[in-house]
Coordinates of C-alpha atoms and ligand atoms in Angstrom, one line a residue:
M1 CA -21.2 -4.2 19.9
R2 CA -20.6 -6.7 17.2
P3 CA -17.2 -8.4 17.5
Q4 CA -14.5 -7.5 15.0
V5 CA -14.5 -9.5 11.8
T6 CA -11.0 -10.9 11.4
L7 CA -9.4 -13.2 8.8
R8 CA -9.8 -16.0 11.3
R9 CA -13.5 -15.3 11.5
L10 CA -13.8 -15.3 7.7
E11 CA -12.1 -18.7 7.6
E12 CA -14.5 -20.0 10.2
M13 CA -17.4 -18.7 8.1
K14 CA -16.1 -20.5 5.1
A15 CA -15.7 -23.7 7.1
G16 CA -19.2 -23.4 8.6
H17 CA -20.7 -22.6 5.2
E18 CA -21.9 -19.2 6.5
P19 CA -22.2 -16.9 3.6
I20 CA -19.8 -13.9 3.8
V21 CA -21.3 -10.5 2.8
M22 CA -19.1 -7.9 1.3
V23 CA -20.1 -4.5 -0.1
T24 CA -18.1 -1.5 -1.4
A25 CA -18.1 1.9 0.4
Y26 CA -16.3 5.1 -0.5
D27 CA -17.0 7.6 2.2
Y28 CA -18.2 8.0 5.8
P29 CA -22.0 7.8 5.1
T30 CA -21.7 4.7 3.0
A31 CA -19.3 3.1 5.5
R32 CA -21.9 3.8 8.2
V33 CA -24.6 2.2 6.1
A34 CA -22.5 -0.9 5.6
E35 CA -21.7 -1.1 9.3
R36 CA -25.3 -0.6 10.3
A37 CA -26.3 -3.4 7.9
E38 CA -23.7 -5.6 9.7
V39 CA -21.9 -6.7 6.6
D40 CA -18.8 -8.8 7.1
M41 CA -16.4 -7.1 4.7
V42 CA -16.2 -3.5 3.3
L43 CA -14.3 -2.9 0.1
V44 CA -13.0 0.5 -0.7
G45 CA -13.0 -0.5 -4.3
D46 CA -11.4 1.4 -7.2
S47 CA -14.9 1.2 -8.7
G48 CA -15.1 4.5 -6.6
A49 CA -13.2 6.0 -9.5
Q50 CA -16.4 5.7 -11.6
V51 CA -19.3 5.7 -9.1
V52 CA -18.2 8.5 -6.8
L53 CA -15.4 10.4 -8.7
G54 CA -17.0 10.3 -12.2
Y55 CA -14.0 8.9 -14.1
D56 CA -14.6 6.8 -17.2
S57 CA -12.7 3.8 -15.8
T58 CA -11.0 2.6 -12.7
V59 CA -7.5 3.2 -14.1
A60 CA -7.7 7.0 -13.7
V61 CA -7.9 7.0 -9.9
S62 CA -4.6 7.9 -8.0
I63 CA -3.2 6.5 -4.7
D64 CA -3.9 9.8 -3.0
E65 CA -7.6 9.9 -4.1
M66 CA -8.0 6.3 -3.0
L67 CA -6.5 7.1 0.4
V68 CA -9.0 10.0 0.9
L69 CA -11.8 7.5 0.3
A70 CA -10.3 4.8 2.4
R71 CA -9.7 7.0 5.4
A72 CA -13.3 8.2 5.3
V73 CA -14.5 4.6 5.2
R74 CA -12.2 3.6 8.0
R75 CA -13.7 6.3 10.2
G76 CA -17.2 4.9 9.6
V77 CA -16.5 1.2 10.1
R78 CA -16.1 -0.4 13.5
S79 CA -16.4 -4.1 13.1
A80 CA -16.4 -5.1 9.5
F81 CA -13.1 -6.2 7.8
V82 CA -11.9 -3.3 5.6
V83 CA -10.2 -4.1 2.3
C84 CA -8.6 -1.4 0.1
D85 CA -8.0 -1.7 -3.6
L86 CA -4.5 -0.9 -4.7
P87 CA -5.1 1.4 -7.8
F88 CA -3.7 0.9 -11.3
G89 CA -0.1 2.1 -11.5
S90 CA 0.6 1.7 -7.8
T91 CA 2.0 -1.8 -8.0
E92 CA 3.0 -2.4 -11.6
V93 CA 6.6 -1.2 -11.4
S94 CA 8.1 -3.5 -8.9
D95 CA 7.5 -5.6 -5.7
E96 CA 9.1 -2.8 -3.7
Q97 CA 6.6 -0.2 -5.2
A98 CA 3.7 -2.6 -4.4
V99 CA 4.8 -3.1 -0.8
A100 CA 5.3 0.6 -0.3
T101 CA 1.8 1.3 -1.6
A102 CA 0.3 -1.5 0.5
V103 CA 2.0 -0.1 3.6
R104 CA 0.5 3.4 2.9
F105 CA -3.0 1.9 2.9
V106 CA -2.4 0.1 6.1
R107 CA -0.7 2.9 7.9
E108 CA -2.5 6.0 6.5
A109 CA -6.0 4.5 6.1
G110 CA -6.1 1.6 8.6
A111 CA -6.8 -1.1 6.0
D112 CA -7.1 -4.6 7.3
A113 CA -6.1 -6.0 3.9
V114 CA -5.3 -4.7 0.4
K115 CA -6.7 -6.0 -2.9
L116 CA -4.7 -6.7 -6.0
E117 CA -6.1 -7.6 -9.4
G118 CA -4.7 -10.3 -11.6
G119 CA -3.0 -13.7 -11.3
G120 CA -0.1 -13.6 -13.9
E121 CA 3.6 -14.0 -12.9
A122 CA 4.2 -10.4 -12.0
R123 CA 1.1 -10.3 -9.9
L124 CA 2.1 -13.4 -8.0
S125 CA 5.4 -11.8 -7.2
R126 CA 3.6 -8.8 -5.8
I127 CA 1.3 -10.9 -3.7
R128 CA 4.2 -12.8 -2.3
A129 CA 6.1 -9.6 -1.5
I130 CA 3.1 -7.9 0.2
A131 CA 2.2 -11.0 2.2
A132 CA 5.8 -11.4 3.2
A133 CA 5.6 -7.8 4.5
G134 CA 2.9 -9.0 6.9
I135 CA 0.0 -7.4 5.0
A136 CA -3.1 -9.5 4.2
V137 CA -3.8 -9.7 0.5
V138 CA -7.2 -10.2 -1.2
A139 CA -6.5 -11.4 -4.7
H140 CA -8.9 -10.7 -7.6
V141 CA -9.1 -12.9 -10.7
G142 CA -11.5 -13.4 -13.6
L143 CA -12.6 -10.1 -15.0
T144 CA -10.0 -7.6 -13.7
P145 CA -11.3 -4.1 -14.7
Q146 CA -7.8 -2.4 -14.4
T147 CA -6.5 -4.6 -17.3
A148 CA -9.8 -5.1 -19.1
V149 CA -8.4 -3.8 -22.3
A150 CA -5.9 -6.6 -22.4
L151 CA -8.7 -9.1 -21.6
G152 CA -10.7 -7.9 -24.6
G153 CA -13.0 -5.5 -22.8
M154 CA -15.3 -5.6 -19.8
R155 CA -16.6 -9.1 -20.5
A156 CA -17.0 -12.4 -18.6
Q157 CA -13.9 -14.6 -18.4
G158 CA -13.6 -18.4 -18.4
R159 CA -16.2 -18.9 -21.1
T160 CA -13.7 -20.5 -23.6
A161 CA -11.4 -23.5 -23.0
D162 CA -8.3 -21.3 -22.9
S163 CA -9.8 -18.6 -20.7
A164 CA -11.3 -21.2 -18.2
A165 CA -7.9 -23.0 -18.0
R166 CA -6.2 -19.7 -17.3
F167 CA -8.7 -18.7 -14.7
A168 CA -8.3 -22.0 -12.9
R169 CA -4.5 -21.8 -12.9
E170 CA -4.6 -18.2 -11.6
A171 CA -7.1 -18.9 -8.9
V172 CA -4.9 -21.6 -7.4
A173 CA -1.7 -19.7 -8.0
V174 CA -2.8 -16.6 -6.1
Q175 CA -3.7 -18.8 -3.1
E176 CA -0.2 -20.4 -3.3
A177 CA 1.4 -17.0 -3.5
G178 CA -0.1 -16.1 -0.1
A179 CA -3.5 -14.4 -0.8
S180 CA -5.8 -14.7 2.2
V181 CA -9.1 -14.2 0.4
L182 CA -10.0 -14.4 -3.3
V183 CA -12.5 -12.3 -5.3
I184 CA -13.7 -13.9 -8.5
E185 CA -15.4 -11.5 -10.9
A186 CA -17.6 -12.5 -13.9
V187 CA -16.8 -16.2 -14.4
P188 CA -19.5 -18.8 -15.2
A189 CA -20.6 -20.6 -12.0
E190 CA -19.9 -24.1 -13.6
V191 CA -16.2 -23.1 -14.1
V192 CA -15.9 -21.6 -10.6
D193 CA -17.5 -24.8 -9.1
V194 CA -14.7 -26.8 -10.7
V195 CA -12.0 -24.7 -9.0
L196 CA -13.6 -24.1 -5.6
P197 CA -12.6 -27.5 -4.1
A198 CA -9.0 -26.5 -4.7
L199 CA -9.3 -23.3 -2.7
D200 CA -8.9 -23.3 1.1
I201 CA -9.1 -19.5 1.4
P202 CA -12.5 -17.7 1.5
V203 CA -13.8 -17.0 -2.0
I204 CA -16.0 -14.0 -2.7
G205 CA -18.0 -14.0 -6.0
I206 CA -19.4 -11.2 -8.1
G207 CA -21.1 -12.7 -11.1
A208 CA -19.3 -15.9 -10.3
G209 CA -22.0 -18.2 -8.8
R210 CA -22.4 -18.7 -5.0
A211 CA -18.8 -19.2 -3.7
D212 CA -18.2 -18.5 0.0
G213 CA -19.7 -15.0 -0.2
Q214 CA -20.8 -12.2 -2.4
V215 CA -19.7 -8.7 -3.1
L216 CA -21.6 -5.9 -4.9
V217 CA -20.9 -2.2 -5.5
M218 CA -23.0 -0.3 -3.0
H219 CA -24.2 2.3 -5.6
D220 CA -25.3 -0.5 -7.9
L221 CA -27.3 -2.4 -5.4
L222 CA -28.9 0.7 -4.0
G223 CA -29.9 2.0 -7.4
I224 CA -27.8 5.1 -7.3
T225 CA -25.7 4.2 -10.4
E226 CA -27.3 5.7 -13.5
G227 CA -27.7 3.7 -16.7
K228 CA -26.9 0.2 -17.6
T229 CA -25.2 -2.0 -15.0
A230 CA -23.5 -5.4 -15.4
A231 CA -25.6 -8.5 -15.6
F232 CA -24.6 -9.7 -12.2
V233 CA -26.0 -6.6 -10.5
K234 CA -29.3 -6.8 -8.6
R235 CA -31.0 -3.6 -7.4
F236 CA -32.3 -3.9 -3.9
A237 CA -33.5 -0.3 -3.6
A238 CA -34.1 2.9 -5.7
V239 CA -32.1 5.3 -3.6
G240 CA -31.0 7.4 -6.6
D241 CA -34.6 8.2 -7.5
E242 CA -35.4 8.9 -3.8
M243 CA -32.5 11.4 -3.6
A244 CA -33.4 13.1 -6.8
G245 CA -37.0 13.3 -5.7
G246 CA -36.0 14.9 -2.4
V247 CA -33.8 17.5 -4.0
A248 CA -36.5 18.3 -6.6
A249 CA -39.0 18.8 -3.8
Y250 CA -36.6 21.1 -2.0
A251 CA -36.0 23.1 -5.2
A252 CA -39.8 23.4 -5.8
E253 CA -40.4 24.7 -2.2
V254 CA -37.6 27.3 -2.5
R255 CA -39.0 28.5 -5.8
S256 CA -42.6 28.7 -4.6
G257 CA -41.6 30.4 -1.3
V258 CA -42.9 27.5 0.9
F259 CA -39.4 26.8 2.3
P260 CA -38.1 28.1 4.6
G261 CA -41.1 28.4 7.0
A262 CA -40.9 30.2 10.3
E263 CA -40.1 26.9 12.1
H264 CA -36.9 26.6 10.1
G265 CA -35.3 29.8 11.6
Y266 CA -34.6 31.5 14.9
T267 CA -36.4 34.2 17.0
A268 CA -35.0 37.5 18.4
N269 CA -36.6 39.9 20.9
E270 CA -37.7 43.4 20.0
A271 CA -34.6 45.0 21.5
A272 CA -32.3 43.0 19.1
V273 CA -34.4 44.0 16.1
A274 CA -34.4 47.7 17.2
A275 CA -30.7 47.6 17.8
A276 CA -30.1 46.3 14.2
R277 CA -32.3 49.1 12.9
D278 CA -30.5 51.8 15.0
A279 CA -27.1 50.5 13.9
L280 CA -28.0 51.2 10.3
A281 CA -29.4 54.6 11.1
T282 CA -26.4 55.7 13.3
P283 CA -23.0 56.2 11.7
A284 CA -20.3 53.9 13.1
T285 CA -17.9 55.6 15.6
D286 CA -15.0 53.1 15.5
Ligands
KIV1 O1 -13.6 -2.0 -7.2 C1 -14.5 -2.8 -6.9 O2 -15.6 -2.4 -6.5 C2 -14.2 -4.2 -7.1 C3 -15.4 -5.2 -6.9 C4 -16.3 -5.1 -8.0 C5 -15.0 -6.5 -6.5 O3 -13.2 -4.6 -7.3

């Protein structure tokens, strides 16, 4: 069996310029797929709000819903490092609230680390508090979908002087606050490249150049997500079409009477068939 991926291993991979592979998963089957593909990190992302729960945005998902997804993923992952997103509203009130939420994800779902979006003052305080509680923190800067409205929408960050400066400051600040890993979303590679030398922790990019590793949403890369996806998504398969084709073929066979065939059922001897017939013909005595 593959050895457990630990924070130490992720740091070694960074030092050895070995690209780190991270992918999202939201249930047992997708966790098994990620594990069989031998990815290094599995993220139970709050993107699950949209891709598996059908909400319009990530802000709608609750702690309890995320915990259900996280527990199912944990059951399917043996060796990859499991990170759980802390959903919107579960850390905003205070450091105490953030620590209590992080503890739930570790204790109730077996998370190896929790992920927290943003790099402003309040976020830094949350990162410090969670790290001080002994829980590994994955920070997330650049485009942060939970607060995208405040950022002007779901758009790339770091493309203007002000935005690039803010991104650079936040990336370094989350590291100083105690984050163990950093996810950078939707920031031009040239801007990320300026900041990378200042970062000792493993940096995972999504639409942010090469960094130390990459993350993509499982349903995007497999082609399950319907409609337009972000520019940084590459489709590696057409699983959604394959699934729809399979269900359509099943429906067609049920409707035409081809399915089920005799081979999809069970056999009984003549006595059993006769007994069923007699039972209908004879009034019940009890
Ligand atoms: O929720 C998520 O899937 C994420 C990744 C896009 C990094 O945060």
